[in-house]
Amino acid sequence: MSVKHTTAAPPAKGKVASQKRRRGGTDWARLREMTDADARRGAARDRSNPPAAAAWLAAGQVVEPIRKRAISLRLDPDVVDWFRNTGPRYQSRMNAVLRAFVQHQRQRDEPPANRKRVG
């Protein structure tokens, strides 16, 4: 095996922290030292992301996502292949189609339990 050698000089002391920050994306030490006033001043300077209005924040609600239930389901191969070929998260799209069907059935006058099964 060969050892890889580099001719580049090691980075200066001041550049080490900034290089680490670029890899991880966040300078956590700087954020820990930041005060609320510093954060407000920074947000006020950011025209593309203005601070939220207090009324908007007060109207917000925490919405817990519905936990999905894992099941075993037998489907025709062509149906599964079609959904898989539409891209990632195909199972979520299958769920959306089933949800639309359930909502449609709930809106009908006749309950699904009284209907004859086909197939």
Tab-separated table of C-alpha atoms in Angstrom:
chain	number	residue	atom	x	y	z
A	1	MET	CA	0.000	0.000	0.000
A	2	SER	CA	1.149	3.473	-0.731
A	3	VAL	CA	0.868	6.379	1.642
A	4	LYS	CA	-0.804	9.471	0.277
A	5	HIS	CA	1.267	12.609	0.804
A	6	THR	CA	0.102	16.152	0.399
A	7	THR	CA	2.156	19.246	-0.281
A	8	ALA	CA	-0.436	21.653	1.088
A	9	ALA	CA	0.557	23.570	4.176
A	10	PRO	CA	-1.540	22.982	7.296
A	11	PRO	CA	-4.249	25.623	7.789
A	12	ALA	CA	-3.567	28.603	10.009
A	13	LYS	CA	-4.933	28.441	13.562
A	14	GLY	CA	-7.805	30.828	12.844
A	15	LYS	CA	-8.994	28.822	9.830
A	16	VAL	CA	-9.420	25.468	11.576
A	17	ALA	CA	-12.689	26.441	13.279
A	18	SER	CA	-14.161	27.900	10.101
A	19	GLN	CA	-13.283	24.760	8.121
A	20	LYS	CA	-15.005	22.573	10.728
A	21	ARG	CA	-18.019	24.876	10.657
A	22	ARG	CA	-18.331	24.526	6.866
A	23	ARG	CA	-18.409	20.739	7.080
A	24	GLY	CA	-21.081	20.624	9.792
A	25	GLY	CA	-22.917	23.753	8.714
A	26	THR	CA	-23.507	25.218	12.187
A	27	ASP	CA	-21.180	27.091	14.520
A	28	TRP	CA	-22.671	25.801	17.774
A	29	ALA	CA	-20.174	27.625	20.005
A	30	ARG	CA	-21.154	30.978	18.472
A	31	LEU	CA	-24.856	30.166	18.848
A	32	ARG	CA	-24.441	29.216	22.517
A	33	GLU	CA	-22.826	32.594	23.185
A	34	MET	CA	-25.523	34.508	21.269
A	35	THR	CA	-28.050	36.469	23.314
A	36	ASP	CA	-31.723	36.923	22.433
A	37	ALA	CA	-30.956	40.528	21.497
A	38	ASP	CA	-28.220	39.327	19.084
A	39	ALA	CA	-30.695	36.901	17.493
A	40	ARG	CA	-33.345	39.626	17.098
A	41	ARG	CA	-30.819	42.002	15.499
A	42	GLY	CA	-29.696	39.277	13.085
A	43	ALA	CA	-33.289	38.403	12.178
A	44	ALA	CA	-34.136	42.082	11.590
A	45	ARG	CA	-31.261	42.325	9.057
A	46	ASP	CA	-32.478	39.257	7.122
A	47	ARG	CA	-34.957	40.633	4.564
A	48	SER	CA	-35.715	37.212	3.082
A	49	ASN	CA	-36.787	35.781	6.455
A	50	PRO	CA	-38.497	38.464	8.578
A	51	PRO	CA	-39.505	37.665	12.173
A	52	ALA	CA	-43.022	36.270	12.571
A	53	ALA	CA	-45.713	38.590	13.897
A	54	ALA	CA	-46.865	37.893	17.461
A	55	ALA	CA	-50.494	37.442	16.312
A	56	TRP	CA	-49.419	34.806	13.803
A	57	LEU	CA	-47.407	32.943	16.438
A	58	ALA	CA	-50.296	33.102	18.931
A	59	ALA	CA	-52.693	31.579	16.377
A	60	GLY	CA	-50.384	28.601	15.794
A	61	GLN	CA	-51.255	25.137	17.015
A	62	VAL	CA	-49.117	22.097	17.672
A	63	VAL	CA	-50.307	19.277	15.446
A	64	GLU	CA	-49.160	15.782	16.333
A	65	PRO	CA	-48.734	13.591	13.267
A	66	ILE	CA	-50.888	10.500	13.079
A	67	ARG	CA	-48.745	7.475	13.708
A	68	LYS	CA	-48.882	5.016	10.833
A	69	ARG	CA	-49.625	1.359	11.441
A	70	ALA	CA	-47.294	-1.216	9.883
A	71	ILE	CA	-49.176	-4.072	8.230
A	72	SER	CA	-48.510	-6.892	5.822
A	73	LEU	CA	-50.461	-6.419	2.613
A	74	ARG	CA	-50.627	-8.507	-0.560
A	75	LEU	CA	-50.886	-6.417	-3.728
A	76	ASP	CA	-50.701	-7.192	-7.428
A	77	PRO	CA	-47.119	-6.814	-8.689
A	78	ASP	CA	-48.070	-4.386	-11.466
A	79	VAL	CA	-49.746	-2.058	-8.941
A	80	VAL	CA	-46.693	-2.051	-6.660
A	81	ASP	CA	-44.348	-1.579	-9.643
A	82	TRP	CA	-46.380	1.373	-10.912
A	83	PHE	CA	-46.219	3.161	-7.560
A	84	ARG	CA	-42.525	2.334	-7.083
A	85	ASN	CA	-41.735	3.736	-10.524
A	86	THR	CA	-43.294	7.070	-9.548
A	87	GLY	CA	-40.343	7.732	-7.214
A	88	PRO	CA	-39.484	7.776	-3.530
A	89	ARG	CA	-42.218	7.714	-0.875
A	90	TYR	CA	-44.417	5.515	-3.045
A	91	GLN	CA	-46.018	4.000	0.054
A	92	SER	CA	-47.173	7.466	1.139
A	93	ARG	CA	-48.786	7.943	-2.274
A	94	MET	CA	-50.503	4.573	-1.972
A	95	ASN	CA	-51.815	5.706	1.413
A	96	ALA	CA	-53.085	8.959	-0.147
A	97	VAL	CA	-55.017	7.019	-2.815
A	98	LEU	CA	-56.563	4.756	-0.174
A	99	ARG	CA	-57.427	7.782	1.995
A	100	ALA	CA	-59.182	9.485	-0.954
A	101	PHE	CA	-61.190	6.306	-1.526
A	102	VAL	CA	-62.179	6.094	2.164
A	103	GLN	CA	-63.246	9.745	2.222
A	104	HIS	CA	-65.295	9.252	-0.936
A	105	GLN	CA	-67.024	6.217	0.570
A	106	ARG	CA	-67.792	8.070	3.801
A	107	GLN	CA	-69.505	10.831	1.835
A	108	ARG	CA	-71.819	8.456	0.038
A	109	ASP	CA	-75.298	7.793	1.363
A	110	GLU	CA	-74.891	4.026	1.436
A	111	PRO	CA	-72.444	2.707	4.040
A	112	PRO	CA	-69.715	0.467	2.580
A	113	ALA	CA	-70.758	-2.446	4.865
A	114	ASN	CA	-74.096	-2.821	3.005
A	115	ARG	CA	-72.515	-2.968	-0.446
A	116	LYS	CA	-71.732	-6.229	-2.229
A	117	ARG	CA	-68.055	-7.122	-2.641
A	118	VAL	CA	-66.788	-7.384	-6.183
A	119	GLY	CA	-63.851	-9.571	-7.114
